[in-house]
């Protein structure tokens, strides 16, 4: 049997993502082209390899056996391709990253700047997305890695998570509430004040709701905003009080346009996380930047 390697490559990505559409996106082709290739491969092999499912396609028993060999073969071929690309990719490589607003502010902007001092020809494509959207883009093979500030649940293989740094949120207020600066306050004491928060669909909001719930309180913000920058602006205009990462507030606190409120019930530290797909072929530029992030040289 003399089949084109592209048949096996298409089979590999459809198996990996369980979706003809996602495979087409990664392969930069159309879904009908992927469908035709799979049908041709099934005709050549003399059996069905996929069946339709609610979420896309699933391997048949024959497909699962076939996939064990094809995935191993493709992994070796991709490694060979990367080994050749390694020789030149730090001269003209491109790294695509999806990151949350907090991850960008707390580490990624600084890390990219410092990395480019060493490798000025490496190009970055940075996408500002929520954690959920960033992880979805990673699963679909549209980015090289995700840098996020929290995770909705534990990641399953082939996704891997590594901690980059800790950060913590501070409660801030504007001049209207300057009396709160004097002594530490409990959440119960602060509950009656107008609160400003991210929208209810954000992971940060859910963490705050749990934080209040642990103290026997209900978190019902008066103002819901889409970004942390907007929370800072609303606080500066005396519209209420709100939690934001310390890195966002440091300059405003220094200028005394806002000030931190000491809260007796400490909000737990959170982590900036690197998430990547261990089965996704990584360029030398991407792998070098991952190692740079994990080294903490940019901090």
Short mmCIF file of C-alpha atoms in Angstrom, two decimals:
data_model
loop_
_atom_site.label_atom_id
_atom_site.label_comp_id
_atom_site.label_asym_id
_atom_site.label_seq_id
_atom_site.Cartn_x
_atom_site.Cartn_y
_atom_site.Cartn_z
CA UNK A 1 0.00 0.00 0.00
CA UNK A 2 1.48 3.32 -1.11
CA UNK A 3 -0.37 6.17 0.59
CA UNK A 4 0.58 9.84 0.72
CA UNK A 5 1.88 10.90 4.15
CA UNK A 6 -0.69 13.70 4.14
CA UNK A 7 -3.38 11.06 4.60
CA UNK A 8 -1.75 9.94 7.83
CA UNK A 9 -1.17 13.52 8.93
CA UNK A 10 -4.85 14.38 8.47
CA UNK A 11 -5.82 11.18 10.32
CA UNK A 12 -3.47 12.16 13.18
CA UNK A 13 -5.02 15.61 13.70
CA UNK A 14 -8.62 14.45 13.36
CA UNK A 15 -7.85 11.77 15.98
CA UNK A 16 -6.12 14.31 18.23
CA UNK A 17 -8.93 16.87 18.26
CA UNK A 18 -11.93 14.64 17.59
CA UNK A 19 -13.14 17.23 15.12
CA UNK A 20 -12.91 17.65 11.36
CA UNK A 21 -13.23 21.42 11.74
CA UNK A 22 -10.43 21.76 14.28
CA UNK A 23 -8.15 19.51 12.25
CA UNK A 24 -8.81 21.62 9.17
CA UNK A 25 -7.93 24.77 11.14
CA UNK A 26 -4.60 23.35 12.32
CA UNK A 27 -3.78 22.03 8.84
CA UNK A 28 -4.87 25.35 7.30
CA UNK A 29 -7.23 23.69 4.85
CA UNK A 30 -11.00 23.27 4.51
CA UNK A 31 -13.25 20.83 6.33
CA UNK A 32 -14.47 19.25 3.05
CA UNK A 33 -10.84 18.58 2.09
CA UNK A 34 -10.22 16.88 5.43
CA UNK A 35 -13.43 14.85 5.06
CA UNK A 36 -12.43 13.68 1.56
CA UNK A 37 -8.99 12.66 2.79
CA UNK A 38 -10.46 10.59 5.62
CA UNK A 39 -12.91 8.91 3.24
CA UNK A 40 -10.06 8.10 0.82
CA UNK A 41 -7.97 6.69 3.66
CA UNK A 42 -10.88 4.54 4.87
CA UNK A 43 -11.40 3.22 1.34
CA UNK A 44 -7.73 2.33 1.06
CA UNK A 45 -7.70 0.66 4.49
CA UNK A 46 -10.98 -1.16 3.85
CA UNK A 47 -12.68 -0.16 7.12
CA UNK A 48 -14.27 2.72 8.98
CA UNK A 49 -11.84 4.71 11.14
CA UNK A 50 -14.25 7.31 12.57
CA UNK A 51 -17.89 7.56 13.53
CA UNK A 52 -19.94 10.69 14.15
CA UNK A 53 -20.51 11.77 17.77
CA UNK A 54 -22.31 14.62 19.54
CA UNK A 55 -19.09 16.61 19.81
CA UNK A 56 -17.51 15.72 16.48
CA UNK A 57 -16.03 12.34 15.55
CA UNK A 58 -14.73 9.35 17.52
CA UNK A 59 -12.36 6.56 16.58
CA UNK A 60 -13.80 3.15 15.81
CA UNK A 61 -12.08 0.11 17.41
CA UNK A 62 -10.10 -0.26 14.16
CA UNK A 63 -9.29 3.44 14.25
CA UNK A 64 -7.97 3.23 17.82
CA UNK A 65 -5.56 0.44 16.89
CA UNK A 66 -4.44 2.32 13.78
CA UNK A 67 -3.98 5.51 15.81
CA UNK A 68 -1.49 3.87 18.19
CA UNK A 69 0.96 3.44 15.31
CA UNK A 70 0.18 6.60 13.35
CA UNK A 71 0.49 8.92 16.38
CA UNK A 72 3.89 7.42 17.25
CA UNK A 73 5.10 7.74 13.65
CA UNK A 74 3.88 11.33 13.30
CA UNK A 75 5.53 12.30 16.59
CA UNK A 76 8.89 11.13 15.24
CA UNK A 77 8.40 12.90 11.92
CA UNK A 78 7.42 16.14 13.68
CA UNK A 79 10.53 15.86 15.86
CA UNK A 80 12.64 15.49 12.73
CA UNK A 81 11.03 18.55 11.16
CA UNK A 82 11.59 20.54 14.34
CA UNK A 83 15.23 19.46 14.53
CA UNK A 84 15.84 20.99 11.12
CA UNK A 85 13.81 24.11 11.95
CA UNK A 86 15.81 24.54 15.17
CA UNK A 87 18.82 25.64 13.16
CA UNK A 88 17.18 28.84 11.97
CA UNK A 89 14.02 29.49 14.00
CA UNK A 90 15.64 31.77 16.58
CA UNK A 91 16.52 34.02 13.66
CA UNK A 92 13.00 34.31 12.31
CA UNK A 93 10.62 32.30 14.52
CA UNK A 94 7.12 33.33 15.59
CA UNK A 95 5.50 32.51 18.93
CA UNK A 96 1.74 32.72 19.40
CA UNK A 97 0.47 33.11 22.98
CA UNK A 98 -2.99 33.62 24.44
CA UNK A 99 -2.93 35.28 27.87
CA UNK A 100 -5.28 36.74 30.45
CA UNK A 101 -5.19 40.42 31.34
CA UNK A 102 -3.56 39.68 34.70
CA UNK A 103 -0.91 37.42 33.18
CA UNK A 104 0.00 40.12 30.66
CA UNK A 105 0.39 42.77 33.35
CA UNK A 106 2.11 40.62 35.96
CA UNK A 107 4.72 38.89 33.83
CA UNK A 108 4.21 38.40 30.12
CA UNK A 109 4.87 41.94 28.83
CA UNK A 110 8.11 42.08 30.82
CA UNK A 111 9.15 38.57 29.78
CA UNK A 112 8.58 39.26 26.07
CA UNK A 113 10.55 42.51 26.29
CA UNK A 114 13.51 40.83 28.00
CA UNK A 115 13.43 37.82 25.67
CA UNK A 116 13.53 40.07 22.61
CA UNK A 117 16.69 41.70 23.94
CA UNK A 118 18.38 38.32 23.53
CA UNK A 119 16.52 37.21 20.40
CA UNK A 120 15.43 40.39 18.58
CA UNK A 121 14.26 38.57 15.43
CA UNK A 122 11.71 36.35 17.17
CA UNK A 123 8.19 37.68 16.59
CA UNK A 124 5.35 37.40 19.10
CA UNK A 125 1.61 37.20 18.45
CA UNK A 126 -0.13 37.98 21.74
CA UNK A 127 -3.86 37.40 22.17
CA UNK A 128 -5.67 38.81 25.21
CA UNK A 129 -8.37 36.27 26.12
CA UNK A 130 -10.06 34.83 29.18
CA UNK A 131 -8.63 31.68 30.75
CA UNK A 132 -11.38 29.54 29.23
CA UNK A 133 -10.87 30.96 25.74
CA UNK A 134 -7.08 30.65 26.05
CA UNK A 135 -7.31 26.97 27.00
CA UNK A 136 -9.76 26.33 24.17
CA UNK A 137 -7.39 27.96 21.67
CA UNK A 138 -4.61 25.73 22.99
CA UNK A 139 -6.71 22.59 22.64
CA UNK A 140 -7.56 23.56 19.06
CA UNK A 141 -3.90 24.06 18.18
CA UNK A 142 -4.32 27.76 17.36
CA UNK A 143 -1.59 28.92 19.78
CA UNK A 144 1.75 27.62 21.06
CA UNK A 145 0.99 28.17 24.75
CA UNK A 146 -1.35 29.89 27.18
CA UNK A 147 -0.35 32.07 30.13
CA UNK A 148 -3.25 32.45 32.54
CA UNK A 149 -3.95 33.65 36.07
CA UNK A 150 -6.24 30.84 37.21
CA UNK A 151 -7.76 27.59 35.97
CA UNK A 152 -11.41 26.48 36.18
CA UNK A 153 -10.37 22.87 36.86
CA UNK A 154 -7.38 20.56 36.70
CA UNK A 155 -5.96 20.12 33.21
CA UNK A 156 -5.86 16.65 31.71
CA UNK A 157 -3.17 15.14 29.50
CA UNK A 158 -1.82 16.11 26.99
CA UNK A 159 -2.07 19.60 28.54
CA UNK A 160 0.59 20.40 31.13
CA UNK A 161 0.59 23.22 33.69
CA UNK A 162 3.59 24.90 35.32
CA UNK A 163 3.65 27.75 37.84
CA UNK A 164 5.47 30.92 36.83
CA UNK A 165 4.94 33.21 39.82
CA UNK A 166 2.63 34.07 42.70
CA UNK A 167 0.60 37.24 42.96
CA UNK A 168 -2.06 38.58 45.30
CA UNK A 169 -5.01 40.92 45.03
CA UNK A 170 -5.37 44.09 47.09
CA UNK A 171 -8.57 45.86 48.03
CA UNK A 172 -8.46 49.49 46.90
CA UNK A 173 -10.60 52.60 47.33
CA UNK A 174 -10.62 56.22 46.21
CA UNK A 175 -10.45 59.42 48.24
CA UNK A 176 -14.16 59.29 49.14
CA UNK A 177 -13.46 56.27 51.33
CA UNK A 178 -10.18 57.49 52.78
CA UNK A 179 -11.39 56.79 56.32
CA UNK A 180 -11.04 53.06 55.56
CA UNK A 181 -7.28 53.53 55.35
CA UNK A 182 -6.85 53.96 59.09
CA UNK A 183 -7.45 50.48 60.54
CA UNK A 184 -7.87 46.91 59.25
CA UNK A 185 -11.48 46.05 58.44
CA UNK A 186 -13.34 42.78 58.21
CA UNK A 187 -15.32 41.74 55.16
CA UNK A 188 -18.46 41.99 57.29
CA UNK A 189 -17.62 45.65 58.04
CA UNK A 190 -17.10 46.32 54.34
CA UNK A 191 -20.13 44.44 53.03
CA UNK A 192 -22.36 47.54 53.04
CA UNK A 193 -20.02 49.56 50.83
CA UNK A 194 -20.55 49.66 47.04
CA UNK A 195 -18.41 46.94 45.45
CA UNK A 196 -16.92 46.83 41.97
CA UNK A 197 -16.02 43.52 40.34
CA UNK A 198 -15.49 41.66 37.10
CA UNK A 199 -18.54 40.12 35.44
CA UNK A 200 -20.15 36.96 36.80
CA UNK A 201 -18.75 34.72 34.06
CA UNK A 202 -15.11 35.38 35.03
CA UNK A 203 -13.08 32.93 37.12
CA UNK A 204 -11.87 35.80 39.32
CA UNK A 205 -15.46 36.69 40.15
CA UNK A 206 -16.21 33.10 41.12
CA UNK A 207 -13.16 33.06 43.39
CA UNK A 208 -14.37 36.23 45.12
CA UNK A 209 -17.83 34.76 45.57
CA UNK A 210 -16.25 31.71 47.22
CA UNK A 211 -14.05 33.99 49.36
CA UNK A 212 -17.10 35.84 50.68
CA UNK A 213 -19.08 32.63 51.07
CA UNK A 214 -16.31 31.20 53.28
CA UNK A 215 -16.94 34.14 55.62
CA UNK A 216 -20.69 33.53 55.64
CA UNK A 217 -21.33 36.49 53.30
CA UNK A 218 -22.82 36.94 49.83
CA UNK A 219 -20.89 38.89 47.23
CA UNK A 220 -23.24 41.12 45.24
CA UNK A 221 -21.25 43.86 43.48
CA UNK A 222 -22.98 47.10 42.51
CA UNK A 223 -20.86 47.55 39.38
CA UNK A 224 -19.69 44.74 37.07
CA UNK A 225 -16.97 45.51 34.53
CA UNK A 226 -15.23 43.55 31.79
CA UNK A 227 -11.59 44.35 32.64
CA UNK A 228 -9.43 44.97 35.69
CA UNK A 229 -8.26 48.29 34.24
CA UNK A 230 -11.87 49.47 34.29
CA UNK A 231 -12.21 48.47 37.95
CA UNK A 232 -9.18 50.62 38.78
CA UNK A 233 -10.68 53.56 36.88
CA UNK A 234 -14.06 53.18 38.61
CA UNK A 235 -12.39 53.05 42.03
CA UNK A 236 -10.38 56.18 41.23
CA UNK A 237 -13.68 57.93 40.45
CA UNK A 238 -15.02 56.93 43.90
CA UNK A 239 -17.72 54.61 42.59
CA UNK A 240 -16.89 51.89 45.10
CA UNK A 241 -14.20 49.53 46.37
CA UNK A 242 -12.76 46.48 44.62
CA UNK A 243 -10.06 43.83 44.55
CA UNK A 244 -7.42 43.94 41.81
CA UNK A 245 -3.91 42.41 41.44
CA UNK A 246 -1.31 44.53 43.24
CA UNK A 247 0.63 45.10 40.00
CA UNK A 248 -2.33 46.94 38.50
CA UNK A 249 -2.66 49.31 41.44
CA UNK A 250 0.97 50.01 42.41
CA UNK A 251 1.40 53.22 40.39
CA UNK A 252 -1.97 54.67 41.45
CA UNK A 253 -1.19 53.82 45.09
CA UNK A 254 2.19 55.54 44.78
CA UNK A 255 0.48 58.66 43.42
CA UNK A 256 -2.17 58.37 46.17
CA UNK A 257 -5.08 58.56 43.72
CA UNK A 258 -6.22 55.29 45.31
CA UNK A 259 -5.13 53.53 48.49
CA UNK A 260 -5.14 49.95 49.80
CA UNK A 261 -7.56 48.77 52.46
CA UNK A 262 -6.21 46.28 54.96
CA UNK A 263 -8.60 43.33 55.19
CA UNK A 264 -8.51 41.02 58.19
CA UNK A 265 -9.53 37.96 56.16
CA UNK A 266 -6.59 37.58 53.80
CA UNK A 267 -7.37 36.68 50.20
CA UNK A 268 -5.28 33.63 49.20
CA UNK A 269 -2.31 34.04 46.87
CA UNK A 270 -2.93 33.13 43.25
CA UNK A 271 -0.59 31.91 40.52
CA UNK A 272 0.36 32.88 37.00
CA UNK A 273 0.41 29.59 35.06
CA UNK A 274 1.99 28.39 31.85
CA UNK A 275 -0.13 25.82 29.99
CA UNK A 276 1.02 23.93 26.90
CA UNK A 277 0.17 20.83 24.89
CA UNK A 278 2.84 18.13 25.24
CA UNK A 279 1.74 16.56 21.94
CA UNK A 280 1.77 19.81 19.96
CA UNK A 281 4.94 20.22 17.84
CA UNK A 282 6.88 23.15 19.32
CA UNK A 283 9.41 25.25 17.43
CA UNK A 284 12.79 25.99 18.98
CA UNK A 285 11.68 29.60 19.48
CA UNK A 286 8.61 28.46 21.43
CA UNK A 287 10.57 25.94 23.51
CA UNK A 288 13.29 28.50 24.23
CA UNK A 289 10.73 31.03 25.39
CA UNK A 290 9.01 28.45 27.60
CA UNK A 291 12.34 27.72 29.28
CA UNK A 292 12.96 31.46 29.61
CA UNK A 293 9.60 31.93 31.34
CA UNK A 294 10.25 29.05 33.72
CA UNK A 295 13.76 30.28 34.54
CA UNK A 296 12.39 33.51 35.99
CA UNK A 297 15.18 35.56 34.33
CA UNK A 298 12.63 38.23 33.44
CA UNK A 299 11.33 38.70 36.99
#
